[in-house]
Short mmCIF file of C-alpha atoms and ligand atoms in Angstrom, two decimals:
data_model
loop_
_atom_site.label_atom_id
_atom_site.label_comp_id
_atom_site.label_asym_id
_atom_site.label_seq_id
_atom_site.Cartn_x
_atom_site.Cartn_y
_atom_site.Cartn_z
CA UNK A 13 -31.82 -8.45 -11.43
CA UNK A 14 -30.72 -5.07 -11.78
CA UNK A 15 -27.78 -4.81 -14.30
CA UNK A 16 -24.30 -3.57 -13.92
CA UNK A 17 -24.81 -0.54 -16.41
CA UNK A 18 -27.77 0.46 -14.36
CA UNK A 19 -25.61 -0.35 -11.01
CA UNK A 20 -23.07 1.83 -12.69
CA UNK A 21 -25.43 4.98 -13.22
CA UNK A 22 -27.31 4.99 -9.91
CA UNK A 23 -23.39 4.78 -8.65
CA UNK A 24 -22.37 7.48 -10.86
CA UNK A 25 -26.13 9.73 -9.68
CA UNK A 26 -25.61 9.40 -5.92
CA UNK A 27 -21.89 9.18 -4.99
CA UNK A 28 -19.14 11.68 -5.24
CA UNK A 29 -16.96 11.31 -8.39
CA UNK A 30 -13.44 11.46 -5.98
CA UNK A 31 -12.37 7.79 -7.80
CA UNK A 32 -12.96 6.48 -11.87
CA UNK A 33 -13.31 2.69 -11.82
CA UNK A 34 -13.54 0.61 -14.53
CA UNK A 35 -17.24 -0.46 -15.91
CA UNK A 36 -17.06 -3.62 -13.82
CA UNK A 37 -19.68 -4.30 -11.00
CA UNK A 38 -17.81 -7.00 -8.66
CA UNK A 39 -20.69 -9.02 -6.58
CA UNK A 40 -18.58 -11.89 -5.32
CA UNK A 41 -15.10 -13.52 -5.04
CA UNK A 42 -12.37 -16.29 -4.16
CA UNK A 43 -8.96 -16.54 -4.15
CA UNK A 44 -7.58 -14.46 -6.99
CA UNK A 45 -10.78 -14.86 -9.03
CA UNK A 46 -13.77 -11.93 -8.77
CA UNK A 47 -17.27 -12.62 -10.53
CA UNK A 48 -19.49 -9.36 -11.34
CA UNK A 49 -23.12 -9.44 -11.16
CA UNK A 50 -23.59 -10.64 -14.70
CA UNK A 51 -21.48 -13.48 -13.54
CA UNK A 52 -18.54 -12.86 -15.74
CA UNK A 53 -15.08 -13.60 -14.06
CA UNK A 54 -12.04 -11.78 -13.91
CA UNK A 55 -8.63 -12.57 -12.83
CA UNK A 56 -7.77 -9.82 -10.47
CA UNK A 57 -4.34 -8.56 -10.72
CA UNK A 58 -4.91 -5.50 -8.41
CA UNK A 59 -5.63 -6.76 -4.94
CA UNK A 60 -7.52 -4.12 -3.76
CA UNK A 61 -4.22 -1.52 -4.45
CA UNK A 62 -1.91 -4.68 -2.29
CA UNK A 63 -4.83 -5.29 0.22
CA UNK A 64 -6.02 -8.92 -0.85
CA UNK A 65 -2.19 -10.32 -1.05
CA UNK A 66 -3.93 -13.63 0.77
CA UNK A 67 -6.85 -13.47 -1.58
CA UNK A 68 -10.06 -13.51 -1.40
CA UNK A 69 -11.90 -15.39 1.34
CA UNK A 70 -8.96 -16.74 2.75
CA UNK A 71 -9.85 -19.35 4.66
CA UNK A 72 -8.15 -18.73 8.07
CA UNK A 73 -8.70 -14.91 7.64
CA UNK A 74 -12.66 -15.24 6.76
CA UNK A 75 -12.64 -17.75 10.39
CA UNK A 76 -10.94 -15.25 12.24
CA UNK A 77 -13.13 -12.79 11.33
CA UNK A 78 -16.62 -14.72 11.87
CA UNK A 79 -15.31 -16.30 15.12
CA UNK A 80 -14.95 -12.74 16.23
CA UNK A 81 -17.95 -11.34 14.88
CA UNK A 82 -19.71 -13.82 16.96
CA UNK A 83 -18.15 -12.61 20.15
CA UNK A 84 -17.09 -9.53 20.24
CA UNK A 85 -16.08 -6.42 17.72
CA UNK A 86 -16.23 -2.99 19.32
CA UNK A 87 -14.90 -2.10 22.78
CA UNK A 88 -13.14 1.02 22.44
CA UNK A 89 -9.66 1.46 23.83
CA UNK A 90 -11.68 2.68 26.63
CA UNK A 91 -11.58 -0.49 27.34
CA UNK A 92 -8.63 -4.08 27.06
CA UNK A 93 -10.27 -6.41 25.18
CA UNK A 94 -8.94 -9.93 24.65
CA UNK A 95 -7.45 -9.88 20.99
CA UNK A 96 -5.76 -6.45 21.50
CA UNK A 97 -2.37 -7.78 23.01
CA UNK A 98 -2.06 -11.27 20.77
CA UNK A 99 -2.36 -8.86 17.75
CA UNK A 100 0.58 -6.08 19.25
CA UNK A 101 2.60 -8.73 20.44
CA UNK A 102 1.86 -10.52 16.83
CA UNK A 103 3.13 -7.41 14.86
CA UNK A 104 6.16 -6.62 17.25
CA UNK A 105 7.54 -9.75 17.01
CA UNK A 106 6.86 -9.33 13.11
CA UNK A 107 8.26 -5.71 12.90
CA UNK A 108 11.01 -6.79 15.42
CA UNK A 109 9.61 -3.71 17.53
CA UNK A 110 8.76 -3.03 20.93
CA UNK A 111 5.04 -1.03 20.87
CA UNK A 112 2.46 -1.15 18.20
CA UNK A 113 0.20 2.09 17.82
CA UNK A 114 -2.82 0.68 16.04
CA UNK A 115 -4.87 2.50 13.64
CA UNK A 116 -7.35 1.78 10.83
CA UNK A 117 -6.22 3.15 7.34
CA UNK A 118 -2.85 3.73 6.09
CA UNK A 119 -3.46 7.66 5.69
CA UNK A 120 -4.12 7.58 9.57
CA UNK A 121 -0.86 5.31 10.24
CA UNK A 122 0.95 8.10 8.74
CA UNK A 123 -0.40 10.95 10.03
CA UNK A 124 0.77 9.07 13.46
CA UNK A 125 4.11 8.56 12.28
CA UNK A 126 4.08 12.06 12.00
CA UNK A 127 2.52 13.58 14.81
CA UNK A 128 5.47 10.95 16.38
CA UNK A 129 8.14 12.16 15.03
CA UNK A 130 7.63 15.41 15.49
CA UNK A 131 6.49 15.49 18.98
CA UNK A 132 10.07 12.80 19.62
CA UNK A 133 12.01 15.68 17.74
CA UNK A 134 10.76 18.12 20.25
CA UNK A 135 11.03 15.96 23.43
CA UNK A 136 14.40 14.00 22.39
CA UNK A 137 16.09 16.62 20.05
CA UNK A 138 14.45 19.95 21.23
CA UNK A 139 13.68 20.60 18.02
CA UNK A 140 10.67 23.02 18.22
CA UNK A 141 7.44 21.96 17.23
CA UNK A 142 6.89 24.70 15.48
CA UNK A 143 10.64 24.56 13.15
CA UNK A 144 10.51 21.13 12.66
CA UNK A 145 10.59 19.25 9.11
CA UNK A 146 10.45 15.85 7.79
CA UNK A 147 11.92 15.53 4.36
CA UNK A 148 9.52 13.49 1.68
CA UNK A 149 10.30 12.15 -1.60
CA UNK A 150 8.57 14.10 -4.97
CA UNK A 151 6.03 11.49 -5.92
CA UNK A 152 5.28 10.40 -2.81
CA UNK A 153 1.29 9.05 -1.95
CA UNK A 154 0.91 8.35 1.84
CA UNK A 155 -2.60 9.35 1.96
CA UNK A 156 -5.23 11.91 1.14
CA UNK A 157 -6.02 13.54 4.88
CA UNK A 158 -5.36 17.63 4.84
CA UNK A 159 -1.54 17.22 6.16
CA UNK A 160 -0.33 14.50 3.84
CA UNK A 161 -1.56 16.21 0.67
CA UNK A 162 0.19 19.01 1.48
CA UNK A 163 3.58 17.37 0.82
CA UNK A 164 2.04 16.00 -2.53
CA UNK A 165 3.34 16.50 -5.71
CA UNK A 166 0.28 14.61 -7.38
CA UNK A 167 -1.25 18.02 -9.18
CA UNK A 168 -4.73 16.28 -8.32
CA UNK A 169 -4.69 14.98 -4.53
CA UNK A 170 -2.47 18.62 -3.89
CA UNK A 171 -4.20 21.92 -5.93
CA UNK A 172 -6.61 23.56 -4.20
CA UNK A 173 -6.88 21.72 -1.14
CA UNK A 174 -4.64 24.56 0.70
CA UNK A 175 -4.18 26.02 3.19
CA UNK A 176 -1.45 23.22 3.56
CA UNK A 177 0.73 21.98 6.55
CA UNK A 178 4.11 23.02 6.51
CA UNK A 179 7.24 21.59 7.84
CA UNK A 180 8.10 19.34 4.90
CA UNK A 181 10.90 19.13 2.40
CA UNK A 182 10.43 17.42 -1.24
CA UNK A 183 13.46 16.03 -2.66
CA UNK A 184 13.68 14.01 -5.49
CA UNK A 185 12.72 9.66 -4.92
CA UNK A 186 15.77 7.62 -5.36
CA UNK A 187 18.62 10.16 -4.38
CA UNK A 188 20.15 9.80 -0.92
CA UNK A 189 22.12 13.18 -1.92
CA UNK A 190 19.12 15.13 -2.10
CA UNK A 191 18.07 13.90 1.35
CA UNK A 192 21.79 14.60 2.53
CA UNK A 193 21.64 18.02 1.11
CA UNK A 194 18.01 18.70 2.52
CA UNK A 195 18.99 17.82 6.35
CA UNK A 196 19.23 20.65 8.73
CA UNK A 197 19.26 20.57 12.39
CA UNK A 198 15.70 21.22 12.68
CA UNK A 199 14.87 17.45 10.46
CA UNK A 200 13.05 15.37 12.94
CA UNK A 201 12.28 12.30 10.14
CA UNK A 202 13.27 11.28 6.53
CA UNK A 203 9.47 9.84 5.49
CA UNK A 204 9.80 7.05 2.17
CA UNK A 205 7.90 4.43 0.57
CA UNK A 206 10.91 1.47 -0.13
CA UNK A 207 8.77 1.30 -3.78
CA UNK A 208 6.65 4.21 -4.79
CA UNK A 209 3.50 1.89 -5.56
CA UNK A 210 1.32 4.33 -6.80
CA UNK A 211 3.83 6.89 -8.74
CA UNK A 212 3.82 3.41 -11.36
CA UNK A 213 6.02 0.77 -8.64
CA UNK A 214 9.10 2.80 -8.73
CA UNK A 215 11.77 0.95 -7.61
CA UNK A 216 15.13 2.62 -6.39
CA UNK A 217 18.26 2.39 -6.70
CA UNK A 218 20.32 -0.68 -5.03
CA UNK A 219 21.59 1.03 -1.64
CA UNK A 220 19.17 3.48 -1.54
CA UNK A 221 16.92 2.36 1.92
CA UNK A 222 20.85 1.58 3.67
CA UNK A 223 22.08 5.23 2.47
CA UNK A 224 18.95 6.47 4.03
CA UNK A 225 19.22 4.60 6.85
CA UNK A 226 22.67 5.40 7.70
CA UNK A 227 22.10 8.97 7.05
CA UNK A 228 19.54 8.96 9.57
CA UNK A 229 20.76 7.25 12.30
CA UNK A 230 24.40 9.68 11.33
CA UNK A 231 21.89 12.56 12.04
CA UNK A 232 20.27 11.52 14.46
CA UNK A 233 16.59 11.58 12.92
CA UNK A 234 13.87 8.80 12.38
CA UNK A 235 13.72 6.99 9.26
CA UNK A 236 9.79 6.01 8.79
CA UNK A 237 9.10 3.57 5.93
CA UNK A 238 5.47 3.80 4.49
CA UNK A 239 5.12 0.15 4.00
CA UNK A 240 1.59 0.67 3.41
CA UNK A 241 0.84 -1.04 -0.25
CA UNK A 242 5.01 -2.54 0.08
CA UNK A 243 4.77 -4.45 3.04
CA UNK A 244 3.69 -8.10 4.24
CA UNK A 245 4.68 -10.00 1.64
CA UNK A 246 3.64 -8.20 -1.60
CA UNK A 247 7.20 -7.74 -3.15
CA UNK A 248 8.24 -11.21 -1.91
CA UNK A 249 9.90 -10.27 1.32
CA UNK A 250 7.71 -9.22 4.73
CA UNK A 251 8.76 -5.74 3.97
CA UNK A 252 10.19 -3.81 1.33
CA UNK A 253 13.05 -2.94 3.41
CA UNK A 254 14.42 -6.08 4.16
CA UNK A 255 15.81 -6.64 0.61
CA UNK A 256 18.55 -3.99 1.88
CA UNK A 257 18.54 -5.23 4.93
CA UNK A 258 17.23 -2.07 6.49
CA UNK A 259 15.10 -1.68 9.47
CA UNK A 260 13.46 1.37 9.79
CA UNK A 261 12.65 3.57 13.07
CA UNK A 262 9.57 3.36 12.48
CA UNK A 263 7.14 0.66 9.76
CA UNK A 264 3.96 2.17 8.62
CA UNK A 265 1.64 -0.62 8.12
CA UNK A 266 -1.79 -0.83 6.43
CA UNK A 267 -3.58 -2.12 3.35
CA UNK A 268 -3.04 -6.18 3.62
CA UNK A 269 -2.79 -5.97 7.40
CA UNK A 270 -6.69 -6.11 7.48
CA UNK A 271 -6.53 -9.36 5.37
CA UNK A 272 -9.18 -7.67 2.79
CA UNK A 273 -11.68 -7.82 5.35
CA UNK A 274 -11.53 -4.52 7.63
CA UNK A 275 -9.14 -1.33 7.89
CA UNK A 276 -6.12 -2.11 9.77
CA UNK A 277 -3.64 0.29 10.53
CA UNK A 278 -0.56 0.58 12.08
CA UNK A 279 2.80 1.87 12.86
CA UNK A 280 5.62 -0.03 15.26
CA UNK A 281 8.46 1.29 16.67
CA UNK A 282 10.84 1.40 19.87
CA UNK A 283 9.62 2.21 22.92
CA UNK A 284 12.72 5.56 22.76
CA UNK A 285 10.07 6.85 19.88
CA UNK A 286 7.03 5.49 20.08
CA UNK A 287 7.39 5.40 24.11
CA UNK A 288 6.61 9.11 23.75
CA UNK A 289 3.12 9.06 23.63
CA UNK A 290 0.85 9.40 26.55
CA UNK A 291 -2.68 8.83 26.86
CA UNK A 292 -4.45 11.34 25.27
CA UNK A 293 -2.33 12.50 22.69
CA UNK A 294 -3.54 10.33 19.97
CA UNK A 295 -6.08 7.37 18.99
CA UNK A 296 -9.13 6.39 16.93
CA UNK A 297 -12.35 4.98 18.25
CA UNK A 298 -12.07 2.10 15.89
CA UNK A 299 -8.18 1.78 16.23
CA UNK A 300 -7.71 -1.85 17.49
CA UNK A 301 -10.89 -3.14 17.71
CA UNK A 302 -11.82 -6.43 18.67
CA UNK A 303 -12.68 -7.73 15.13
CA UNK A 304 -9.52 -5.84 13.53
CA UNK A 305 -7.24 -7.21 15.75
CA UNK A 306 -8.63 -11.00 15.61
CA UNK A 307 -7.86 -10.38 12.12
CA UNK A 308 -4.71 -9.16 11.62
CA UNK A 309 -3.93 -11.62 14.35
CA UNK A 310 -4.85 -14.46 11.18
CA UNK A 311 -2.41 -12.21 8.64
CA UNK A 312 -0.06 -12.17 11.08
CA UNK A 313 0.27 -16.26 11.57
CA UNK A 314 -0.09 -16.26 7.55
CA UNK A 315 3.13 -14.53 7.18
CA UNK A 316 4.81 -16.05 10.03
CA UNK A 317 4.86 -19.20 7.59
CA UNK A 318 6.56 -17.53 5.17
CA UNK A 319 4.80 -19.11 2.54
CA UNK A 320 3.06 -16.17 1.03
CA UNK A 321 6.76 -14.21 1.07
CA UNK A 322 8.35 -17.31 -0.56
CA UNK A 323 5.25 -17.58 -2.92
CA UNK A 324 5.71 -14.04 -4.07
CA UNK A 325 8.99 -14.10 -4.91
CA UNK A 326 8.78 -16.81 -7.00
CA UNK A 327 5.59 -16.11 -8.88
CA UNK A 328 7.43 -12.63 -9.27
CA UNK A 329 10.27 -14.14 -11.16
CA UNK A 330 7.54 -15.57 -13.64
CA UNK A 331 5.55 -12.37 -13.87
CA UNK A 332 8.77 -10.45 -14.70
CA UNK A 333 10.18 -12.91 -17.04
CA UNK A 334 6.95 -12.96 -19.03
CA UNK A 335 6.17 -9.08 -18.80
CA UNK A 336 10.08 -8.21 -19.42
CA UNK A 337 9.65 -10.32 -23.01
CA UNK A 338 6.83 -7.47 -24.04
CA UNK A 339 9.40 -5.07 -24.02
CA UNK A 340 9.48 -3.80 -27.96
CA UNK A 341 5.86 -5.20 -28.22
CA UNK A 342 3.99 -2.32 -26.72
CA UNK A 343 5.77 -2.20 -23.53
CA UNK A 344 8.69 0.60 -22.95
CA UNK A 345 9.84 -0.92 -19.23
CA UNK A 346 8.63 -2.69 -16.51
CA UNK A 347 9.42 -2.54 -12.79
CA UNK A 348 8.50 -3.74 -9.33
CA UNK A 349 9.92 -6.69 -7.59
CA UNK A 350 7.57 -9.85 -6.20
CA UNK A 351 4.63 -10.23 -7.42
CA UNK A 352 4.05 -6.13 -8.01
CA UNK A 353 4.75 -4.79 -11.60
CA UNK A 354 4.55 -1.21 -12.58
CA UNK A 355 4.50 -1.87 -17.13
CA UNK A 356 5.09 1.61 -19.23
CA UNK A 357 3.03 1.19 -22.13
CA UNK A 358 4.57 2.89 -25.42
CA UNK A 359 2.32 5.97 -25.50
CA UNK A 360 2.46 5.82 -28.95
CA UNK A 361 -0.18 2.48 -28.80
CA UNK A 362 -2.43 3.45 -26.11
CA UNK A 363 -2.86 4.81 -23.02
CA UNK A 364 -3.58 2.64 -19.59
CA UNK A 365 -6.86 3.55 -19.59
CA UNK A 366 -6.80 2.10 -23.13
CA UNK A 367 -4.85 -0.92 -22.08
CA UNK A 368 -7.11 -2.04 -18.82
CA UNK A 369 -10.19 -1.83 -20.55
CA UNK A 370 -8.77 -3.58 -23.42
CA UNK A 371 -7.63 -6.20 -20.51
CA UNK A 372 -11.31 -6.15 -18.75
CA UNK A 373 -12.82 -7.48 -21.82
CA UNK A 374 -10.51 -10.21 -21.54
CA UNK A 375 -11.23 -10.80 -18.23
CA UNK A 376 -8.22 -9.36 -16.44
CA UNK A 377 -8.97 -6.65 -14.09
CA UNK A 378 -5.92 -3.86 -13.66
CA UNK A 379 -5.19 -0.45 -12.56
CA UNK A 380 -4.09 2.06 -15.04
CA UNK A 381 -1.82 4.71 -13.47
CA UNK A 382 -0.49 8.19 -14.80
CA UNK A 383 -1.40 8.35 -18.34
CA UNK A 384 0.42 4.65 -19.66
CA UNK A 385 1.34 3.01 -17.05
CA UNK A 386 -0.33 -0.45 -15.91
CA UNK A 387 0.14 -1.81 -12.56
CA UNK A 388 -0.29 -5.57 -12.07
CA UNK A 389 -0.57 -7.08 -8.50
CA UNK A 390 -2.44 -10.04 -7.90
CA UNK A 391 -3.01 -11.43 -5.23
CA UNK A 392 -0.31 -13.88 -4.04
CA UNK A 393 -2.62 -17.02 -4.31
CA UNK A 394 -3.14 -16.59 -7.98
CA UNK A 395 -2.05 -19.63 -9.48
CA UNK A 396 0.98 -19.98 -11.87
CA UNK A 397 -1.16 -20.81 -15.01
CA UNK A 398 -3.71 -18.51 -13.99
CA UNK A 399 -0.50 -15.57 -13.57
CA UNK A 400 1.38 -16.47 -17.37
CA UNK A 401 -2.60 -16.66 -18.60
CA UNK A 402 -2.89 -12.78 -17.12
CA UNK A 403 0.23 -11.85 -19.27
CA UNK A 404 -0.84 -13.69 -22.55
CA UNK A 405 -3.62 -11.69 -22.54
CA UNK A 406 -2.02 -8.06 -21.72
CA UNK A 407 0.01 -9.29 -24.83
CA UNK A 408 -3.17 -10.36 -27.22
CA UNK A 409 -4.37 -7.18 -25.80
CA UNK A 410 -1.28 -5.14 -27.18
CA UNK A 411 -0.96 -7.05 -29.83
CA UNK A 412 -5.03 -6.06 -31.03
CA UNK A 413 -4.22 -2.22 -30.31
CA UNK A 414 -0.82 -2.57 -32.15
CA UNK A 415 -2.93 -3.48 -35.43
CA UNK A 416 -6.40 -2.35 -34.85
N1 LIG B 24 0.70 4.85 1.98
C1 LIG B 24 0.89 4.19 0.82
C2 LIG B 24 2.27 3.83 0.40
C3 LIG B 24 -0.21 3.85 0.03
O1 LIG B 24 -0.02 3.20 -1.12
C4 LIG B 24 -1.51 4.20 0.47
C5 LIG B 24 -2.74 3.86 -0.33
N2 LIG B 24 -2.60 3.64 -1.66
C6 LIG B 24 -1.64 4.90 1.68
C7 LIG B 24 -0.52 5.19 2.40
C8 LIG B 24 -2.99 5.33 2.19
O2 LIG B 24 -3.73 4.26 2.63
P1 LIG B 24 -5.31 4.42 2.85
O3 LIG B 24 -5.92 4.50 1.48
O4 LIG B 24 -5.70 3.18 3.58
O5 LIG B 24 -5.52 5.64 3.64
#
C-alpha cells in the first residue's frame, strides 16, 4: 500500500502548489465521517468549504447519481435532455424565480451574474457597458476567474494577477451607508455574500440584507446574493437571506447544489433580468448536464423537506452554545449562524494552522483561515454526540497548547 506521506510527496512533486492542505490523505467516506488511507477516521467539520451539507454518500443523492450514470450524462445544451427541466423547474420553485441559468462552479455562477447585470443595466437602464459598476464588499471571495479577482481585496487571490477588470466599487462588508454613498447612476448591481464564509463567517449586522435590498430596488439596480458556500441549508435556513426576509434579484448558487458529487452551478432570477439573455451570449458545455441536473434534482427534494434546514438550525444552537463557552479559554469570538462557525483563536496561543493540526491528530478535520481563525462546518448529518465530541476536542486541543 503506498502510504499517505509518500501520497503526500508525489502530490506535492507533480501538482501545482495553488492550495496547502493538511497532511491527511482522505480515501473514503460516509455521512459526516472520512477515513484516510491508513484507515484513521476523522470527523469532518468542513464539508468540502459547505459542499457535503447532506454528507457523504447520501443515500438518495449517490441513487440519483448512479441511476443517471447508467443512462445518460452528457448531451450538451445543444441538445434537451430529460432531467434539464425537472431540475430548473426544481430550483425556481426553490428560489421562488422564474428562469434558472445553469452553470458548474460557483466562480462561473458569478461571472454570469455579472455579465447579467451588466448587459440588463445596458438594455433596461442604458447604462453603458462600458461606464457601468457593480459595487462589492472589501473581503469579498466569489471566485478566482481573471474578473472576480480583480475586485479582491485578498492580497493573495488579487497581486499580480492584473491587468484587472474594472467597473467595480469596494466598500466596506456590513455598512449599507457605504453602499448608499457608493451608488451613482451608472451602478447596474450591489454584489454580497449574506455571510462572508471565507473572510472567517462574517456575519452582519441585523438589517443589513433589507437595507440593501431596499436600497436597490430605491435605485433601481439588482441586488445579487452570492449564496454560494451560504445557501441550501448550511446556516439553518434555505438561504442566507431569508433570515431578513430578503429576496434577492438575483441567488447565486453553487457548492452543495451538486450534493458533493459533481459541480453544479447556478444563478435564478426573473425573467425582466435574466429574460435578457439570448442564445449565444453565454453557456458552458458542461452547464446542465444530464448527470448534474439528476443530481441537484435529489438536493433539491432534500431541501424541499426541510429537514436538513430544521436540522441545521438546531445542531447550530448546540455548536454555538458549546463553542461560545471557549470564549476566555483560547477563543477571542465566534460567529456564524446554523451549523457554520467562524472561532478567533487568541493569537497569543496559536495560530489556525496551529489549532487544525492540533485538531487532526485528534481526529477532527478543519479549515484554518487568515492567520487564527478556525472555521467549523460539518456536514448537517453529523450527529449531536458526534458535533459536542468535535468541540470537546477543539477544547482539549486549546487546552494542550494553553500549557504545552
Ligand atoms: N462564492 C462564494 C461565496 C464562495 O464561498 C466560493 C467558494 N469558496 C465561490 C463563490 C467560488 O466557488 P467555486 O470554488 O466553485 O468556483
Amino acid at each position: 500500500m503506498t502510504t499517505s506521506a509518500e501520497l503526500i510527496e508525489m502530490s506535492e512533486r507533480r501538482s501545482a502548489h495553488n492550495y496547502h492542505p493538511l497532511p491527511v490523505v482522505i480515501h473514503e467516506a460516509h455521512g459526516a465521517w472520512v477515513t484516510d488511507v491508513e484507515g484513521k477516521r476523522y470527523l469532518d467539520c468542513l464539508s468540502g468549504y459547505s459542499s457535503l451539507n447532506f454528507g457523504h454518500g447520501h443515500p438518495k443523492i449517490i441513487e440519483a447519481a448512479r441511476d443517471q450514470l447508467d443512462n445518460l450524462t452528457l448531451t450538451s445544451r445543444a441538445f434537451y435532455h430529460d432531467q434539464f427541466a425537472q431540475f430548473c423547474a426544481g430550483l425556481g420553485d426553490l428560489t421562488g424565480k422564474d428562469l434558472i441559468l445553469p452553470m458548474n462552479t460557483g466562480a462561473e455562477a458569478v461571472e454570469t451574474a455579472i455579465k447579467v447585470a451588466r448587459k440588463w443595466g445596458y438594455e433596461v437602464k442604458g447604462v453603458e457597458p462600458d461606464q457601468a459598476n457593480i459595487i462589492v464588499m472589501e473581503g469579498n471571495f466569489h471566485g478566482r476567474t481573471t474578473t472576480i479577482v480583480s475586485f479582491s481585496t485578498d492580497p493573495e487571490a488579487h497581486d499580480n494577477f492584473g491587468p484587472y477588470t474594472p467597473g467595480f466599487r469596494l466598500v466596506p462588508y456590513g455598512s449599507a451607508e457605504a453602499i448608499r454613498q457608493a451608488v451613482d447612476p451608472n451602478t447596474v448591481a450591489v454584489l454580497v455574500e449574506p455571510i462572508q464564509g471565507e473572510a472567517g463567517v462574517l456575519v452582519p449586522p441585523d438589517g443589513y440584507l433589507s437595507e440593501i435590498r431596499e436600497l436597490c430596488t430605491a435605485q433601481g439596480i439588482l441586488m445579487i446574493a452570492d449564496e454560494v458556500q451560504s445557501g441550501l441549508g448550511r446556516t439553518g435556513q434555505t438561504f442566507a437571506c431569508d433570515y431578513e426576509g430578503v429576496v434577492p434579484d438575483i441567488y447565486v448558487l453553487g457548492k452543495a447544489l451538486g450534493g458533493g458529487v459533481v459541480p453544479v452551478s447556478a444563478i435564478a432570477a426573473n425573467r425582466d433580468v435574466l429574460g435578457i439573455i439570448q442564445p449565444g451570449q453565454h453557456g458552458s458545455t458542461f452547464g446542465g448536464n444530464p448527470l448534474a441536473c439528476a443530481v441537484g434534482i435529489a438536493v433539491i427534494e432534500l431541501l424541499n423537506t426541510g429537514e436538513f434546514q430544521a436540522r441545521a438550525a438546531k445542531l447550530g444552537e448546540v455548536l454555538h452554545a458549546r463553542l461560545r463557552e471557549l470564549i476566555g479559554k483560547g477563543v477571542v469570538e465566534v460567529r456564524g449562524r446554523g451549523l457554520w462557525a467562524g472561532v478567533d483563536i487568541d493569537p497569543e496561543l496559536a495560530t489556525g494552522r496551529e489549532v487544525s493540526k492540533a485538531l487532526m491528530a485528534r481526529s477532527v478535520l478543519a479549515k484554518d483561515t487568515h492567520g487564527s481563525t478556525i472555521r467549523l462546518a460539518p456536514p448537517i448529518v453529523v450527529s449531536e454526540e458526534d458535533l459536542v465530541w468535535a468541540v470537546n476536542q477543539l477544547a482539549d486541543a486549546l487546552y494542550e497548547l494553553n500549557t504545552a
